[in-house]
Amino acid sequence: MQQRSNYFYITTFLFTCLLQCCTSTDTITQNQSFKDGDLLVSSNKSFAFGFFSPGASLNRYVGIWYNRVSEQTVVWVANRNNPINGSHGVLSIETPGNLVLRDQSNKNKLIWSTNVSISGSSAANSSFIQLMDTGNLVLFGGEGNRGIISWQSFDYPTNTLLPHMKQGVNRTSGLLWSLTSWKSKDDPGTGDFQFKMVLNGSPQFFLYKNSERLWRSGPWNGIQLSGVPDMTTRFIFSVDYVENNNEVSLSYAIHNPSIFSRMVLNESGTMDRLTWQEGQKSWVQFWTVPKDQCDYYSHCGAFGDCNPYKLGEFECECLPGYEPKVKSEWYLRDGINGCTRKPGEPLCGNSTRNDVGFIKLTSVKVPDTTNAVVNRVLGLKECADFCSKNCSCTAYTSANVSNGGSGCVTWHGELIDTRQFSNQGQDVYIKVTASELAEYVKNVKGSRHKKWIIILVASIALIVVLIFVIFIVLRKRKGRRHYIQELLSFNLSPPSVSSYGGSSLKRKQMDENRDLTIYDLKTISCATDSFALANKLGEGGFGSVYKGRLSNGCEIAVKRLSKSSGQGIEEFKNEVTLIARLQHKNLVKLLGCCIQEGEKMLVYEYLPNKGLDNYIFDKEKGELLDWRKRFEISLGIARGIVYLHRDSRLKIIHRDLKSSNVLLDANMQPKISDFGMARIFGADQMEAKTLRVVGTYGYMSPEYAMQGLFSEKSDVFSYGVLLMEIISGKRNSSYFNDDAVNLIGYVWELWKEGKALNIVDSAILGESYNPDEAGRCILIGLLCVQEHAMDRPTMSEVLSMLSNETSVSSISPKEPAFVIKKSSYQSDKTHTYSSSASLGASVDDVTITVVRAR
Ligand SMILES: *[C@@H]1O[C@H](CO)[C@@H](O)[C@H](O)[C@H]1NC(C)=O
Ligand SMILES: *[C@@H]1O[C@H](CO)[C@@H](O)[C@H](O)[C@H]1NC(C)=O
Ligand SMILES: *[C@@H]1O[C@H](CO)[C@@H](O)[C@H](O)[C@H]1NC(C)=O
Ligand SMILES: *[C@@H]1O[C@H](CO)[C@@H](O)[C@H](O)[C@H]1NC(C)=O
Ligand SMILES: *[C@@H]1O[C@H](CO)[C@@H](O)[C@H](O)[C@H]1NC(C)=O
Ligand SMILES: *[C@@H]1O[C@H](CO)[C@@H](O)[C@H](O)[C@H]1NC(C)=O
Ligand SMILES: *[C@@H]1O[C@H](CO)[C@@H](O)[C@H](O)[C@H]1NC(C)=O
Ligand SMILES: *[C@@H]1O[C@H](CO)[C@@H](O)[C@H](O)[C@H]1NC(C)=O
Ligand SMILES: *[C@@H]1O[C@H](CO)[C@@H](O)[C@H](O)[C@H]1NC(C)=O
Ligand SMILES: *[C@@H]1O[C@H](CO)[C@@H](O)[C@H](O)[C@H]1NC(C)=O
């Protein structure tokens, strides 16, 4: 590829040299032959024509490219499906006046021809070909008339639409001006995607993959294509739509001639508008379709309406008066089968009795007009009248929206591929029965009423927040920091998709706020080999975790939050805000994050040894962790939690401490991870309550599992469980015995009999084993899992007991929680649960709904 582009540069360079001695040439006349290596350059040097090889290909093609753009950008190819092997291609104008490409090394085989039929060969010697400044290659002549265009490359586009080039249909000749994608970057052959106009009903453009419709432009409505609201960006280019008996076509022009802009049907199936940026020396994307789910043709089926602006909700809705055809599919977020009329009166009307009406949908892409009826004479009022009287009519709109609207488009039957736009869409009137209309009006009024209440409440809330902020600022002046202020200063809203590179601007602003690296999606994608399965480390809280290697060799772990998870963004903000501030050797280090194209990702340091659970619950690997190591790990975890609870600037409750959330680094130092569910506490707040209980069964304290109450002491409980798992090498939840329901219960039983040391994992009974220390650890573990939160020690107390600064011999623990025999806990898997809180019931009665498996 490098070689090829070098070749390209050299030819361009040579040609530029040549230009200085001989006159510029943009024409081939009758007697000349044009060989591989020759070049035509348009008179103001914008375009060049000649032989080239695309990408890594070695084949030779004849085509047109930008002469002043340093990156080889081919805009037209003559012999796209019939390449020449080797550099012996020759172009010439043959009688009676066709441009013909032949392969001299292959018996002068005909490769390609303009193939225009010219009657009479008498004056063929006047034909010539010229490359115009627009990028159009024109064959003049034929029939002795210089100046008559007999063929032009603009009539046979390949994958690129240049300014002044037409898309549509020549009704006189039947010629279809359409784009077809290349096969690949290296092969300009006819690919799978086509962009073409369909004349039926009101003419529209369609993007096809083979014969399947991918995207629809909607009809021209006087100012824009109904489905391309961005088109009204008039200050950069102008659009020319022609619809008459001779042709239906659309073309565009760029106001500033020094801008190179093109539309290209990409081989991957998107229609892109790109503009050359001389500064960056690259093509910048300006516009593209299909962009969101709603762009895909008929994404919500017949009578469906696609609304991509509903965050976290299903994007499909039914048009007013319609309901999902298959409710179960709709529930599973599959809208493909669309909607059907609600049972009730038919849409047959008698307008004098007002038994049908219309509901106006604003700012939409109008339904597919392939089967619509267009009347350019009727006004909007007459159109409504016509539609209400005609039983089969389901909707109407005006054909030309400029100057208040004129003309009438009516649909008879299914309304397909309607979607919402945030602005610049068109209005459509959907026919409904009088009773549906009445109900709709009532709801809208109701919601307007509600709106006022919401506005009122919101303004009061705003005032309260403002007062609060002022209060905080005053407090800060006094030298005290408060966490909320930190949160406020950190705006993490995802960048809105903008065609003007607005997202990069926002990212920059974020950079200024935080000394946190903001990674580019490309960098991450590259580092993880496009999130290859082989690099997947596991499934975490709200998505998958991948291993990656940056170009500087640095290894990273990327937590990619699933786009579907509704709660994701909250948790994401939470996690980034928290971890960015936390620096402790027993906490996983956050290197940066990435918010781009709807992706939310966290980039952590990579820890090669994975989770603690991989070691302590494994017979073989367990041997790697002797008593000393395990004791140090327990100490390290305790230090990490103490830091979270007390020493960091914020007070943080982890809420999901467990063995798999403790990672080990290369030196087997523990590092606590997964702060996705962590909560920040006010400095003097002791306890909080949540309605959404998240955590892992087996590690949840009773007050949290049952009442949603969490505090430092719920983390202490989890730590106690973890400690006993580390000592015993067994999972709390999977431990079964006649006398005890789980590990805690079993330890409790042994403790009462004075045989607690029996639970110590046989794998650690080596040299470093210290029964005194082990006994102390078990006792501390039991103290941590006591039923009542107030009986449990704080984490700092735990740490001082562990390091033997506080004597424990005189303390005796009370009975732990969850040791009732024959409890209905039967799962040994760790699940994250969501339970309705404040059920004063016993553990067994708690309604536990599995949100997702972990
Ligand atoms: C083309 O060649 C023929 C014979 O070789 C000659 O008579 C004629 O003048 C040439 N025409 C041009 C335009 O050079
Ligand atoms: C192209 O030509 C070379 C040498 O002339 C030959 O080895 C090769 O097989 C040819 N390739 C094709 C696709 O015909
Ligand atoms: C040239 O056009 C004729 C019909 O106009 C067609 O039959 C023939 O296949 C074409 N030849 C080439 C090389 O395209
Ligand atoms: C070539 O063109 C000239 C005039 O431009 C004409 O007189 C002559 O007959 C033409 N020759 C042929 C072979 O068509
Ligand atoms: C359409 O085709 C006819 C007949 O070939 C031709 O005369 C006319 O110029 C074409 N129109 C356009 C806009 O190219
Ligand atoms: C739409 O209406 C405007 C003004 O009424 C008119 O100038 C324009 O030609 C119309 N466009 C079409 C496509 O009919
Ligand atoms: C080159 O020519 C085209 C067509 O006449 C014109 O639109 C464009 O402005 C010219 N470009 C430059 C850089 O002069
Ligand atoms: C198609 O898109 C890919 C990926 O964005 C890009 O690398 C390629 O250059 C594009 N092709 C064209 C013809 O623009
Ligand atoms: C429409 O309703 C009016 C008033 O009820 C009635 O006179 C007329 O016959 C009805 N027309 C049709 C077509 O049903
Ligand atoms: C309703 O409109 C369609 C399309 O214009 C037409 O074919 C049909 O005859 C009309 N029906 C009546 C009852 O007017």
Short mmCIF file of C-alpha atoms in Angstrom, two decimals, residues 412-647:
data_model
loop_
_atom_site.label_atom_id
_atom_site.label_comp_id
_atom_site.label_asym_id
_atom_site.label_seq_id
_atom_site.Cartn_x
_atom_site.Cartn_y
_atom_site.Cartn_z
CA HIS A 412 -53.93 4.57 1.90
CA GLY A 413 -52.97 1.56 3.99
CA GLU A 414 -49.84 0.90 6.02
CA LEU A 415 -47.70 3.72 7.34
CA ILE A 416 -44.15 2.45 7.29
CA ASP A 417 -40.87 3.87 8.55
CA THR A 418 -42.02 6.93 10.45
CA ARG A 419 -39.45 8.38 12.81
CA GLN A 420 -39.04 11.40 15.06
CA PHE A 421 -36.49 14.16 14.64
CA SER A 422 -35.44 16.59 17.32
CA ASN A 423 -36.02 19.45 14.89
CA GLN A 424 -36.55 20.25 11.21
CA GLY A 425 -38.82 17.29 10.61
CA GLN A 426 -42.18 17.48 8.89
CA ASP A 427 -45.71 17.39 10.30
CA VAL A 428 -47.98 14.44 9.52
CA TYR A 429 -51.66 14.11 10.32
CA ILE A 430 -52.73 10.62 11.44
CA LYS A 431 -56.37 9.73 11.04
CA VAL A 432 -58.17 8.54 14.19
CA THR A 433 -61.76 8.12 15.24
CA ALA A 434 -63.54 10.92 17.07
CA SER A 435 -63.43 9.07 20.38
CA GLU A 436 -59.68 8.45 20.08
CA LEU A 437 -59.18 12.11 19.30
CA ALA A 438 -61.19 13.15 22.35
CA GLU A 439 -59.17 10.87 24.59
CA TYR A 440 -55.91 12.15 23.10
CA VAL A 441 -56.89 15.77 23.64
CA LYS A 442 -57.79 14.98 27.23
CA ASN A 443 -54.41 13.31 27.85
CA VAL A 444 -52.47 16.14 26.27
CA LYS A 445 -54.33 18.69 28.36
CA GLY A 446 -53.74 16.53 31.41
CA SER A 447 -50.05 16.32 30.71
CA ARG A 448 -49.91 20.07 30.12
CA HIS A 449 -51.46 20.48 33.51
CA LYS A 450 -48.88 18.08 34.89
CA LYS A 451 -46.19 19.97 33.08
CA TRP A 452 -47.05 23.12 35.00
CA ILE A 453 -46.85 21.25 38.27
CA ILE A 454 -43.50 19.78 37.25
CA ILE A 455 -42.18 23.21 36.28
CA LEU A 456 -43.33 24.62 39.59
CA VAL A 457 -41.74 21.81 41.59
CA ALA A 458 -38.56 22.01 39.54
CA SER A 459 -38.18 25.73 40.11
CA ILE A 460 -38.64 25.32 43.83
CA ALA A 461 -36.09 22.50 43.80
CA LEU A 462 -33.70 24.68 41.83
CA ILE A 463 -33.95 27.48 44.35
CA VAL A 464 -33.31 25.02 47.17
CA VAL A 465 -30.27 23.64 45.34
CA LEU A 466 -28.96 27.13 44.72
CA ILE A 467 -29.26 28.01 48.36
CA PHE A 468 -27.54 24.75 49.16
CA VAL A 469 -24.70 25.49 46.76
CA ILE A 470 -24.21 28.94 48.21
CA PHE A 471 -24.16 27.39 51.64
CA ILE A 472 -21.50 24.93 50.52
CA VAL A 473 -19.39 27.63 48.92
CA LEU A 474 -19.52 29.56 52.17
CA ARG A 475 -18.47 26.49 54.04
CA LYS A 476 -15.62 25.95 51.67
CA ARG A 477 -14.43 29.46 52.33
CA LYS A 478 -14.17 28.45 55.94
CA GLY A 479 -11.74 25.80 54.81
CA ARG A 480 -13.95 22.74 54.90
CA ARG A 481 -14.50 20.59 51.88
CA HIS A 482 -17.69 18.83 51.15
CA TYR A 483 -18.28 16.07 48.70
CA ILE A 484 -21.30 17.46 46.91
CA GLN A 485 -19.34 20.38 45.65
CA GLU A 486 -16.91 17.96 44.10
CA LEU A 487 -19.69 16.19 42.36
CA LEU A 488 -21.11 19.41 41.04
CA SER A 489 -17.82 20.47 39.56
CA PHE A 490 -17.63 17.32 37.56
CA ASN A 491 -20.00 17.32 34.67
CA LEU A 492 -19.91 13.94 33.02
CA SER A 493 -22.82 14.13 30.64
CA PRO A 494 -22.01 12.16 27.50
CA PRO A 495 -21.22 14.30 24.48
CA SER A 496 -24.11 14.80 22.16
CA VAL A 497 -23.68 13.51 18.67
CA SER A 498 -22.88 16.45 16.52
CA SER A 499 -21.75 16.71 13.00
CA TYR A 500 -19.45 19.58 13.74
CA GLY A 501 -17.02 17.75 15.96
CA GLY A 502 -18.74 19.08 19.04
CA SER A 503 -17.99 15.92 20.92
CA SER A 504 -14.26 16.43 20.85
CA LEU A 505 -14.81 19.91 22.19
CA LYS A 506 -16.75 18.57 25.14
CA ARG A 507 -14.13 16.00 25.81
CA LYS A 508 -11.56 18.70 26.03
CA GLN A 509 -13.63 20.50 28.61
CA MET A 510 -13.71 17.37 30.65
CA ASP A 511 -9.97 17.14 30.42
CA GLU A 512 -9.69 20.50 32.02
CA ASN A 513 -11.91 19.51 34.89
CA ARG A 514 -10.03 16.39 35.88
CA ASP A 515 -6.49 15.23 35.58
CA LEU A 516 -7.93 11.98 34.33
CA THR A 517 -6.93 10.63 30.95
CA ILE A 518 -9.77 10.68 28.49
CA TYR A 519 -9.12 7.94 26.01
CA ASP A 520 -10.22 7.98 22.45
CA LEU A 521 -12.56 5.20 21.40
CA LYS A 522 -10.15 4.35 18.60
CA THR A 523 -7.27 3.92 21.01
CA ILE A 524 -9.28 1.60 23.24
CA SER A 525 -10.67 -0.34 20.33
CA CYS A 526 -7.17 -0.76 18.97
CA ALA A 527 -5.75 -1.78 22.35
CA THR A 528 -8.38 -4.47 22.88
CA ASP A 529 -8.29 -5.67 19.29
CA SER A 530 -11.83 -4.35 18.74
CA PHE A 531 -13.02 -5.95 21.99
CA ALA A 532 -12.02 -9.40 20.80
CA LEU A 533 -13.49 -12.30 22.71
CA ALA A 534 -10.00 -13.56 23.38
CA ASN A 535 -9.31 -10.41 25.39
CA LYS A 536 -12.42 -10.67 27.51
CA LEU A 537 -11.54 -11.03 31.16
CA GLY A 538 -15.04 -11.42 32.44
CA GLU A 539 -18.46 -10.04 32.95
CA GLY A 540 -18.58 -7.33 35.58
CA GLY A 541 -21.23 -5.25 37.28
CA PHE A 542 -22.63 -3.42 34.30
CA GLY A 543 -20.77 -4.86 31.36
CA SER A 544 -17.75 -6.75 30.22
CA VAL A 545 -14.13 -6.33 31.14
CA TYR A 546 -11.45 -6.61 28.49
CA LYS A 547 -7.73 -6.78 28.61
CA GLY A 548 -5.87 -4.36 26.37
CA ARG A 549 -2.42 -3.24 25.46
CA LEU A 550 -1.83 0.37 24.53
CA SER A 551 0.60 1.23 21.77
CA ASN A 552 3.17 2.18 24.44
CA GLY A 553 3.05 -1.41 25.71
CA CYS A 554 1.14 -0.52 28.86
CA GLU A 555 -1.41 -3.16 29.83
CA ILE A 556 -4.88 -2.02 30.79
CA ALA A 557 -8.22 -3.48 31.81
CA VAL A 558 -11.20 -1.88 30.11
CA LYS A 559 -14.61 -2.04 31.71
CA ARG A 560 -17.08 -1.54 28.91
CA LEU A 561 -20.48 -0.68 30.31
CA SER A 562 -23.24 -2.35 28.38
CA LYS A 563 -25.22 0.19 26.41
CA SER A 564 -28.45 -1.55 27.30
CA SER A 565 -28.08 -1.26 31.04
CA GLY A 566 -30.48 1.47 31.98
CA GLN A 567 -28.74 2.32 35.23
CA GLY A 568 -25.33 2.37 33.61
CA ILE A 569 -24.84 6.09 33.36
CA GLU A 570 -25.51 6.76 37.02
CA GLU A 571 -23.15 4.04 38.08
CA PHE A 572 -20.62 5.23 35.58
CA LYS A 573 -20.61 8.78 36.88
CA ASN A 574 -20.41 7.41 40.36
CA GLU A 575 -17.50 5.18 39.64
CA VAL A 576 -15.46 7.72 37.72
CA THR A 577 -16.07 10.45 40.24
CA LEU A 578 -15.12 8.22 43.08
CA ILE A 579 -12.15 6.39 41.83
CA ALA A 580 -10.55 9.37 40.19
CA ARG A 581 -10.05 10.73 43.68
CA LEU A 582 -8.98 7.57 45.38
CA GLN A 583 -5.30 6.77 45.60
CA HIS A 584 -4.33 3.90 47.82
CA LYS A 585 -2.10 0.93 47.27
CA ASN A 586 -4.95 -1.43 48.10
CA LEU A 587 -7.36 0.08 45.62
CA VAL A 588 -7.35 -0.55 41.90
CA LYS A 589 -6.07 2.50 40.06
CA LEU A 590 -8.27 4.16 37.51
CA LEU A 591 -6.21 5.39 34.59
CA GLY A 592 -8.96 7.09 32.67
CA CYS A 593 -12.25 6.76 30.92
CA CYS A 594 -13.85 6.99 27.54
CA ILE A 595 -17.26 8.36 26.69
CA GLN A 596 -17.86 8.36 22.99
CA GLU A 597 -20.48 7.23 20.53
CA GLY A 598 -22.71 5.99 23.29
CA GLU A 599 -19.92 3.93 24.77
CA LYS A 600 -18.97 4.35 28.38
CA MET A 601 -15.72 2.77 29.42
CA LEU A 602 -13.40 2.81 32.38
CA VAL A 603 -9.72 2.12 31.94
CA TYR A 604 -7.93 0.55 34.89
CA GLU A 605 -4.46 -0.69 35.50
CA TYR A 606 -4.28 -4.33 34.49
CA LEU A 607 -3.68 -6.83 37.25
CA PRO A 608 -2.36 -10.09 35.83
CA ASN A 609 -3.33 -12.27 38.76
CA LYS A 610 -7.09 -11.67 38.60
CA GLY A 611 -9.46 -12.09 41.50
CA LEU A 612 -8.76 -13.49 44.94
CA ASP A 613 -11.54 -16.05 44.39
CA ASN A 614 -9.38 -17.68 41.72
CA TYR A 615 -6.88 -18.57 44.42
CA ILE A 616 -8.58 -19.23 47.70
CA PHE A 617 -11.30 -21.48 46.28
CA ASP A 618 -8.92 -23.47 44.12
CA LYS A 619 -7.06 -26.48 45.55
CA GLU A 620 -3.89 -26.04 43.50
CA LYS A 621 -3.64 -22.26 43.34
CA GLY A 622 -4.59 -22.11 47.00
CA GLU A 623 -1.17 -23.54 47.82
CA LEU A 624 0.43 -20.42 46.38
CA LEU A 625 -1.05 -18.44 49.23
CA ASP A 626 0.43 -19.61 52.49
CA TRP A 627 -0.74 -18.33 55.87
CA ARG A 628 1.57 -15.30 55.86
CA LYS A 629 0.40 -14.27 52.40
CA ARG A 630 -3.26 -14.70 53.36
CA PHE A 631 -2.81 -12.73 56.52
CA GLU A 632 -1.15 -9.93 54.57
CA ILE A 633 -3.95 -9.98 52.02
CA SER A 634 -6.52 -9.71 54.81
CA LEU A 635 -4.60 -6.80 56.28
CA GLY A 636 -4.34 -5.12 52.88
CA ILE A 637 -8.06 -5.42 52.23
CA ALA A 638 -8.78 -4.02 55.68
CA ARG A 639 -6.46 -1.07 55.00
CA GLY A 640 -8.20 -0.42 51.69
CA ILE A 641 -11.62 -0.38 53.37
CA VAL A 642 -10.42 1.81 56.21
CA TYR A 643 -9.19 4.24 53.61
CA LEU A 644 -12.58 4.18 51.93
CA HIS A 645 -14.48 4.60 55.17
CA ARG A 646 -12.31 7.07 56.94
CA ASP A 647 -9.09 8.25 55.43
#
